[in-house]
Amino acid sequence: MPSPATPATPTTPTTPTTPTTPTTPTTVSGLLRSIAAVGRDRVRGGFSRPVFSSAEMDLRSWFVEQAEERGLEVVTDSNGIIWAWWDTASGVRQDAVVTGSHLDSVPGGGEYDGPLGVASALVAVDILRARGTSLERPLAIAVFPEEEGSRFGIACLGSRLLTGAIDADSARRLTDADGTTYADAAASQGQDPGLIGVDARTLAQLGVFVELHVEQGRGLIDLDQPVAIGSSILGHGRWKLSVGGQGNHAGTTLMTDRRDPVVAAAKMIVSIREIARTHPGARATVGRLQPVPGGTNVIASRVDLWIDVRHPDDAVTAAVVEAIRARTEVQAAEEGCTALLTLESLSPTVHFDVGLGGRLQELIPAAPLLHTGAGHDSGILSTHIPTAMLFVRNPTGISHSPEEFVEDDDAEAGAVALADSLAGLLS
């Protein structure tokens, strides 16, 4: 376990804050429209907002501005997590009710994955203020960095650092596609990379976490409901498969003399799909492939590909990965190549806190229960505090894509459901 990090900023205020009337739109759809131009990807479509990019930093600044307009006290901790606090009269930050999400995206991602939860949290504060809600517990909105893992390869990196689910030294050494380390990237944005790591003091302030997120599937379409309560997160992990061969000239090397890792990788991708299909409920995806050196007239010397594997039963996930390992080693040898499969991250199946989930069902009784196949910061935090999730209907059923969508009415219904949930937990 890494040593506790020293928080960058004191987290207990000397005086409580009272939310005030914001000057910006107090609807979720209005808030999202105000950031719709940030990080637009003109090549892929959708949005590309990797951690520490100008787009993600602009969104972080946007959130800080929105939170401060509402009278919340904003603190950025040593792991780059932003906390916006609405304190009780005592000003003591203990047993807090927390909501929030993330602002980074996958490459060419949708508009709602992450920002919907952040915007909904801000609007929920507006709703609670309009109702004259009196807090018996403090409320915080959290914005976690690198939830998608699109730049440094580790999903939910901010919450993993907070809880000690990843070693701080290992995190500092992570590199992006350009070879920039996480430590250097953090330092370039004013963070002290020497302070990242498990933050026991902040964790001790947290009581429960309720994360609102766009649904990343079709459950609510079929149920004809705008909002659902999360029941569980499928276990999932990421593995890197490196296939080594012999780099050579595309024009002078006979087909019979080749040790081409691209050919081996092509066989592997097909077999990965077939292996997953033999395990009901399993998902296995190759979403990224990188030949080295990557020239059109060059036989590659190596191909790196990344595999995402998921299943509700962690033992099945392990069996799928082991089958992939065995099959790819054989396929590599058939092409005179080598194959090395290494784990990059693994999150076991999460069953959200039963007591907290039951309380949410009392507070928003029309909401059905749904599991999700997508990972979230709530899953990482679940090992330390009770966590829960709310999902808002996505009529396309598509996520991690520009086609991801939420109707305005559903977005507002989600914010109301979140406000109802928080009100019940705060009293």
Coordinates of C-alpha atoms in Angstrom, one line a residue:
M1 CA 0.0 0.0 0.0
P2 CA 1.5 3.4 -1.0
S3 CA 2.1 6.0 1.7
P4 CA -0.8 8.5 2.3
A5 CA -0.5 11.5 0.0
T6 CA -0.6 15.0 1.6
P7 CA -3.6 16.8 0.2
A8 CA -2.6 19.8 -1.9
T9 CA -5.2 22.0 -0.3
P10 CA -6.8 22.0 3.2
T11 CA -10.2 20.3 2.9
T12 CA -12.0 21.7 6.0
P13 CA -13.3 25.2 5.6
T14 CA -13.4 27.7 8.4
T15 CA -16.9 28.9 7.5
P16 CA -19.8 27.0 5.8
T17 CA -20.9 28.0 2.3
T18 CA -24.5 28.5 1.1
P19 CA -25.4 27.8 -2.5
T20 CA -26.4 30.9 -4.4
T21 CA -28.4 31.6 -7.5
P22 CA -26.3 30.7 -10.6
T23 CA -26.1 33.1 -13.5
T24 CA -25.8 30.3 -16.1
P25 CA -28.6 27.9 -17.3
T26 CA -30.0 25.7 -14.6
T27 CA -31.0 22.8 -16.9
V28 CA -28.8 19.9 -17.7
S29 CA -29.3 20.4 -21.4
G30 CA -28.4 24.1 -21.1
L31 CA -25.2 23.3 -19.2
L32 CA -24.2 20.7 -21.8
R33 CA -24.9 23.1 -24.7
S34 CA -22.6 25.6 -23.1
I35 CA -19.7 23.1 -23.5
A36 CA -20.7 21.6 -26.8
A37 CA -17.8 23.1 -28.7
V38 CA -15.1 21.9 -26.3
G39 CA -13.0 19.1 -27.6
R40 CA -15.0 18.4 -30.8
D41 CA -13.1 15.9 -33.0
R42 CA -13.3 17.0 -36.6
V43 CA -11.6 13.8 -37.8
R44 CA -13.3 11.1 -35.7
G45 CA -16.5 12.9 -35.0
G46 CA -17.8 13.3 -31.5
F47 CA -15.4 14.5 -28.8
S48 CA -11.8 13.8 -27.8
R49 CA -11.1 15.1 -24.3
P50 CA -8.1 13.1 -22.9
V51 CA -6.9 13.9 -19.5
F52 CA -4.6 17.0 -19.2
S53 CA -5.5 18.0 -22.8
S54 CA -6.6 21.6 -23.4
A55 CA -10.2 20.4 -23.9
E56 CA -10.3 18.5 -20.5
M57 CA -8.6 21.4 -18.7
D58 CA -11.1 23.8 -20.2
L59 CA -13.9 21.6 -18.9
R60 CA -12.3 21.5 -15.5
S61 CA -12.2 25.3 -15.4
W62 CA -15.8 25.4 -16.6
F63 CA -16.8 23.1 -13.7
V64 CA -14.9 25.2 -11.1
E65 CA -16.7 28.3 -12.4
Q66 CA -20.1 26.7 -12.2
A67 CA -19.5 25.4 -8.7
E68 CA -18.2 28.7 -7.4
E69 CA -21.2 30.5 -8.9
R70 CA -23.3 28.2 -6.7
G71 CA -21.4 29.2 -3.6
L72 CA -19.6 25.8 -3.4
E73 CA -16.1 25.7 -2.0
V74 CA -13.8 24.1 -4.6
V75 CA -10.7 22.1 -3.7
T76 CA -8.5 20.2 -6.1
D77 CA -6.7 17.4 -4.3
S78 CA -3.2 16.0 -4.8
N79 CA -4.6 13.4 -7.3
G80 CA -6.2 16.0 -9.5
I81 CA -9.8 15.2 -8.3
I82 CA -12.0 18.3 -8.0
W83 CA -14.3 18.5 -5.0
A84 CA -17.0 21.1 -4.7
W85 CA -18.4 21.3 -1.2
W86 CA -21.8 22.4 0.2
D87 CA -21.2 22.4 3.9
T88 CA -23.5 22.0 6.9
A89 CA -23.7 24.8 9.5
S90 CA -21.0 23.1 11.5
G91 CA -18.6 23.2 8.6
V92 CA -17.3 19.7 9.5
R93 CA -16.7 17.5 6.5
Q94 CA -17.5 14.1 7.7
D95 CA -19.9 11.3 6.4
A96 CA -20.4 13.4 3.2
V97 CA -22.9 12.5 0.5
V98 CA -21.0 12.7 -2.8
T99 CA -22.1 12.7 -6.4
G100 CA -20.4 13.6 -9.7
S101 CA -18.6 11.8 -12.5
H102 CA -15.8 12.7 -15.0
L103 CA -15.1 15.1 -17.9
D104 CA -12.5 13.2 -20.0
S105 CA -13.6 11.0 -23.0
V106 CA -12.6 8.2 -25.2
P107 CA -11.3 9.2 -28.6
G108 CA -14.3 10.4 -30.7
G109 CA -16.6 9.7 -27.8
G110 CA -20.2 10.9 -27.2
E111 CA -21.4 14.1 -25.6
Y112 CA -22.9 12.6 -22.5
D113 CA -20.5 10.0 -21.1
G114 CA -19.2 11.8 -18.0
P115 CA -20.4 15.4 -18.5
L116 CA -24.0 14.3 -18.0
G117 CA -23.3 13.2 -14.5
V118 CA -21.4 16.4 -13.7
A119 CA -24.0 18.7 -15.2
S120 CA -26.8 16.8 -13.4
A121 CA -25.0 17.2 -10.1
L122 CA -24.8 21.0 -10.6
V123 CA -28.5 21.1 -11.4
A124 CA -29.4 18.8 -8.5
V125 CA -27.8 21.4 -6.2
D126 CA -30.0 24.1 -7.8
I127 CA -33.1 21.9 -7.2
L128 CA -32.1 21.3 -3.6
R129 CA -31.6 25.0 -3.0
A130 CA -34.9 25.8 -4.6
R131 CA -36.6 23.4 -2.3
G132 CA -35.0 25.0 0.7
T133 CA -33.2 21.7 1.6
S134 CA -31.5 21.8 5.0
L135 CA -28.3 19.7 5.1
E136 CA -27.7 17.3 8.0
R137 CA -24.7 15.9 6.2
P138 CA -22.3 17.8 3.8
L139 CA -22.7 17.4 0.1
A140 CA -19.8 17.3 -2.4
I141 CA -19.6 17.0 -6.2
A142 CA -16.5 15.2 -7.4
V143 CA -14.9 15.3 -10.8
F144 CA -12.5 12.4 -11.4
P145 CA -9.6 12.6 -13.9
E146 CA -8.7 9.9 -16.5
E147 CA -11.9 7.8 -15.9
E148 CA -11.7 6.5 -19.4
G149 CA -8.0 5.6 -19.4
S150 CA -7.8 6.8 -23.0
R151 CA -4.4 8.5 -22.6
F152 CA -2.5 6.5 -20.0
G153 CA -4.3 3.1 -20.3
I154 CA -5.6 2.7 -16.8
A155 CA -9.4 3.3 -16.4
C156 CA -10.6 5.2 -13.3
L157 CA -7.0 6.3 -12.6
G158 CA -8.1 9.2 -10.3
S159 CA -10.2 7.1 -8.0
R160 CA -7.7 4.3 -8.1
L161 CA -5.0 6.7 -6.8
L162 CA -7.4 8.1 -4.2
T163 CA -8.1 4.6 -2.8
G164 CA -4.7 3.1 -3.3
A165 CA -6.0 0.6 -5.9
I166 CA -2.9 1.5 -8.0
D167 CA 0.6 2.1 -6.7
A168 CA 1.6 5.7 -6.9
D169 CA 5.1 5.0 -8.4
S170 CA 3.5 2.8 -11.1
A171 CA 1.1 5.6 -11.9
R172 CA 3.8 8.1 -12.2
R173 CA 5.6 5.9 -14.7
L174 CA 2.6 5.4 -17.0
T175 CA 3.2 6.7 -20.5
D176 CA 0.9 7.9 -23.3
A177 CA 1.4 7.2 -27.0
D178 CA 3.9 10.0 -27.3
G179 CA 6.0 8.7 -24.4
T180 CA 5.0 11.4 -22.0
T181 CA 4.8 10.1 -18.4
Y182 CA 1.8 10.7 -16.2
A183 CA 4.1 12.5 -13.8
D184 CA 5.3 14.9 -16.5
A185 CA 1.8 15.5 -17.8
A186 CA 0.5 16.2 -14.3
A187 CA 3.4 18.5 -13.6
S188 CA 2.7 20.4 -16.8
Q189 CA -0.8 21.3 -15.4
G190 CA 0.5 22.5 -12.1
Q191 CA 0.1 19.3 -10.1
D192 CA 2.9 17.9 -7.9
P193 CA 3.3 14.3 -9.1
G194 CA 5.3 13.5 -5.9
L195 CA 2.0 13.9 -3.9
I196 CA -0.2 11.5 -5.8
G197 CA -1.4 8.4 -4.1
V198 CA -3.8 7.1 -1.5
D199 CA -5.5 10.0 0.4
A200 CA -6.7 8.6 3.7
R201 CA -7.9 12.0 4.9
T202 CA -10.2 12.7 2.0
L203 CA -11.5 9.1 2.1
A204 CA -12.4 9.6 5.8
Q205 CA -14.6 12.5 4.8
L206 CA -16.8 10.5 2.5
G207 CA -20.0 8.7 3.5
V208 CA -21.7 7.5 0.3
F209 CA -21.3 8.1 -3.4
V210 CA -24.1 8.2 -6.0
E211 CA -22.9 8.6 -9.6
L212 CA -25.3 9.5 -12.4
H213 CA -24.4 8.3 -15.9
V214 CA -25.8 8.0 -19.3
E215 CA -26.9 4.4 -19.9
Q216 CA -24.5 2.6 -22.1
G217 CA -27.0 0.0 -23.5
R218 CA -30.6 -0.6 -24.3
G219 CA -32.2 -1.5 -20.9
L220 CA -34.3 1.6 -20.4
I221 CA -35.5 1.7 -24.0
D222 CA -37.1 -1.7 -23.5
L223 CA -38.4 -0.8 -20.0
D224 CA -39.8 2.6 -21.3
Q225 CA -38.3 4.4 -18.3
P226 CA -36.1 7.5 -18.2
V227 CA -34.0 6.6 -15.1
A228 CA -32.7 3.4 -13.6
I229 CA -30.8 2.4 -10.5
G230 CA -27.6 0.5 -11.0
S231 CA -27.3 -3.0 -9.4
S232 CA -23.9 -4.1 -10.5
I233 CA -20.9 -3.6 -12.8
L234 CA -19.5 -6.5 -14.8
G235 CA -16.0 -7.5 -14.0
H236 CA -13.6 -6.3 -16.7
G237 CA -10.0 -5.9 -17.5
R238 CA -7.5 -4.7 -20.1
W239 CA -4.6 -6.7 -21.5
K240 CA -1.9 -5.8 -23.9
L241 CA -0.9 -8.4 -26.5
S242 CA 2.5 -7.9 -28.1
V243 CA 3.2 -10.0 -31.2
G244 CA 6.9 -10.0 -32.2
G245 CA 8.1 -10.8 -35.7
Q246 CA 10.8 -9.8 -38.2
G247 CA 10.7 -6.3 -39.7
N248 CA 11.7 -6.3 -43.3
H249 CA 11.2 -4.8 -46.8
A250 CA 7.8 -5.2 -48.3
G251 CA 9.1 -5.5 -51.8
T252 CA 12.2 -7.7 -51.5
T253 CA 11.0 -10.3 -48.9
L254 CA 9.3 -13.3 -50.4
M255 CA 6.0 -14.4 -48.8
T256 CA 7.5 -17.7 -47.8
D257 CA 10.3 -15.9 -46.0
R258 CA 8.2 -13.7 -43.8
R259 CA 7.6 -13.7 -40.0
D260 CA 4.8 -11.1 -40.2
P261 CA 3.2 -10.2 -36.9
V262 CA 0.4 -8.4 -38.6
V263 CA -0.8 -11.7 -40.2
A264 CA -0.5 -13.4 -36.8
A265 CA -2.4 -10.6 -35.1
A266 CA -5.2 -10.8 -37.8
K267 CA -5.7 -14.5 -36.9
M268 CA -5.7 -13.6 -33.2
I269 CA -8.4 -11.0 -33.5
V270 CA -10.7 -13.4 -35.1
S271 CA -10.0 -16.1 -32.5
I272 CA -10.5 -13.7 -29.7
R273 CA -14.0 -13.1 -30.9
E274 CA -14.7 -16.8 -31.2
I275 CA -13.4 -17.6 -27.8
A276 CA -15.7 -15.0 -26.2
R277 CA -18.6 -16.5 -28.1
T278 CA -18.1 -19.9 -26.5
H279 CA -18.6 -18.3 -23.0
P280 CA -22.2 -17.0 -22.7
G281 CA -22.3 -13.4 -21.4
A282 CA -18.7 -12.7 -22.2
R283 CA -17.4 -9.7 -24.1
A284 CA -14.0 -9.5 -25.7
T285 CA -12.9 -6.5 -27.8
V286 CA -9.8 -5.5 -29.7
G287 CA -10.3 -1.8 -30.0
R288 CA -6.7 -0.6 -30.6
L289 CA -4.0 -2.0 -32.7
Q290 CA -0.5 -0.5 -33.3
P291 CA 2.0 -1.9 -35.8
V292 CA 5.6 -1.0 -35.4
P293 CA 7.1 0.9 -37.2
G294 CA 3.9 1.4 -39.1
G295 CA 5.1 2.1 -42.7
T296 CA 3.1 1.1 -45.7
N297 CA 6.0 -0.6 -47.5
V298 CA 7.4 -2.2 -44.3
I299 CA 6.8 -5.6 -42.8
A300 CA 6.2 -4.8 -39.2
S301 CA 8.6 -6.0 -36.5
R302 CA 5.9 -5.9 -33.8
V303 CA 2.2 -5.4 -33.4
D304 CA 0.7 -4.3 -30.1
L305 CA -3.0 -4.8 -29.6
W306 CA -5.2 -4.2 -26.5
I307 CA -7.9 -6.5 -25.4
D308 CA -10.9 -5.6 -23.2
V309 CA -12.6 -8.7 -21.6
R310 CA -15.7 -8.6 -19.5
H311 CA -18.1 -11.1 -17.8
P312 CA -20.3 -11.0 -14.7
D313 CA -18.4 -14.0 -13.2
D314 CA -14.8 -13.1 -12.6
A315 CA -13.8 -16.8 -13.0
V316 CA -15.2 -16.8 -16.5
T317 CA -13.3 -13.6 -17.3
A318 CA -10.1 -15.4 -16.2
A319 CA -11.0 -18.4 -18.3
V320 CA -11.5 -16.3 -21.4
V321 CA -8.2 -14.6 -20.9
E322 CA -6.4 -17.9 -20.4
A323 CA -7.9 -19.3 -23.5
I324 CA -6.8 -16.2 -25.4
R325 CA -3.3 -16.6 -24.1
A326 CA -3.0 -20.3 -25.1
R327 CA -4.6 -19.7 -28.6
T328 CA -2.5 -16.7 -29.4
E329 CA 0.8 -18.4 -28.5
V330 CA 0.0 -21.2 -30.9
Q331 CA -1.0 -18.7 -33.7
A332 CA 2.1 -16.7 -33.2
A333 CA 4.3 -19.8 -33.5
E334 CA 2.5 -20.8 -36.8
E335 CA 3.8 -17.5 -38.3
G336 CA 7.3 -17.7 -36.8
C337 CA 6.4 -15.0 -34.3
T338 CA 6.1 -14.6 -30.5
A339 CA 3.2 -13.5 -28.3
L340 CA 3.2 -11.9 -24.9
L341 CA 0.0 -11.1 -23.0
T342 CA 0.3 -8.8 -20.1
L343 CA -2.4 -7.4 -17.7
E344 CA -2.8 -3.6 -17.6
S345 CA -5.8 -3.3 -15.3
L346 CA -8.4 -5.5 -13.8
S347 CA -11.6 -4.6 -11.9
P348 CA -13.7 -7.5 -10.4
T349 CA -17.5 -7.6 -10.6
V350 CA -19.0 -5.0 -8.3
H351 CA -22.4 -5.4 -6.6
F352 CA -23.5 -2.0 -5.3
D353 CA -24.3 -1.6 -1.7
V354 CA -27.6 -3.3 -1.0
G355 CA -28.6 -0.9 1.8
L356 CA -27.9 2.2 -0.3
G357 CA -29.6 0.7 -3.3
G358 CA -32.7 -0.1 -1.3
R359 CA -32.8 3.4 0.0
L360 CA -32.7 4.8 -3.5
Q361 CA -35.5 2.5 -4.5
E362 CA -37.6 4.0 -1.7
L363 CA -36.7 7.5 -2.8
I364 CA -37.3 7.0 -6.6
P365 CA -39.7 4.0 -6.7
A366 CA -40.4 4.2 -10.4
A367 CA -36.8 3.5 -11.3
P368 CA -36.0 -0.1 -12.3
L369 CA -32.8 -2.0 -11.4
L370 CA -30.2 -2.5 -14.2
H371 CA -26.7 -3.8 -14.3
T372 CA -24.0 -2.3 -16.5
G373 CA -21.1 -3.7 -18.5
A374 CA -19.2 -0.4 -18.3
G375 CA -16.7 0.5 -15.6
H376 CA -17.1 3.6 -13.4
D377 CA -15.4 5.4 -10.5
S378 CA -18.3 4.2 -8.3
G379 CA -17.0 0.7 -8.8
I380 CA -13.5 1.6 -7.5
L381 CA -14.9 3.6 -4.5
S382 CA -17.2 0.7 -3.6
T383 CA -14.4 -1.1 -1.7
H384 CA -14.2 1.8 0.7
I385 CA -17.7 3.4 1.0
P386 CA -21.3 2.5 -0.1
T387 CA -21.8 3.4 -3.7
A388 CA -24.7 3.5 -6.1
M389 CA -25.5 4.6 -9.7
L390 CA -28.3 6.2 -11.6
F391 CA -28.6 5.6 -15.4
V392 CA -30.4 8.0 -17.8
R393 CA -32.0 6.6 -20.9
N394 CA -30.0 6.6 -24.1
P395 CA -32.5 6.1 -27.0
T396 CA -29.8 5.0 -29.4
G397 CA -28.5 2.3 -27.1
I398 CA -25.0 3.3 -28.3
S399 CA -22.1 4.7 -26.2
H400 CA -18.4 5.6 -26.7
S401 CA -19.6 7.0 -30.1
P402 CA -20.9 10.2 -31.5
E403 CA -24.3 8.5 -31.7
E404 CA -24.7 8.4 -28.0
F405 CA -27.7 10.6 -27.1
V406 CA -30.0 11.7 -24.3
E407 CA -33.3 13.5 -24.8
D408 CA -33.6 16.8 -23.0
D409 CA -36.6 15.7 -21.0
D410 CA -34.8 12.6 -19.8
A411 CA -31.7 14.6 -18.8
E412 CA -33.9 16.8 -16.6
A413 CA -35.7 13.8 -15.2
G414 CA -32.3 12.3 -14.3
A415 CA -31.4 15.5 -12.4
V416 CA -34.6 15.4 -10.5
A417 CA -34.1 11.8 -9.6
L418 CA -30.6 12.6 -8.4
A419 CA -31.9 15.5 -6.4
D420 CA -34.6 13.3 -4.8
S421 CA -31.9 10.7 -4.0
L422 CA -29.5 13.2 -2.5
A423 CA -32.3 14.9 -0.5
G424 CA -33.2 11.6 1.2
L425 CA -29.5 10.8 2.0
L426 CA -28.8 14.3 3.3
S427 CA -31.6 14.3 5.8

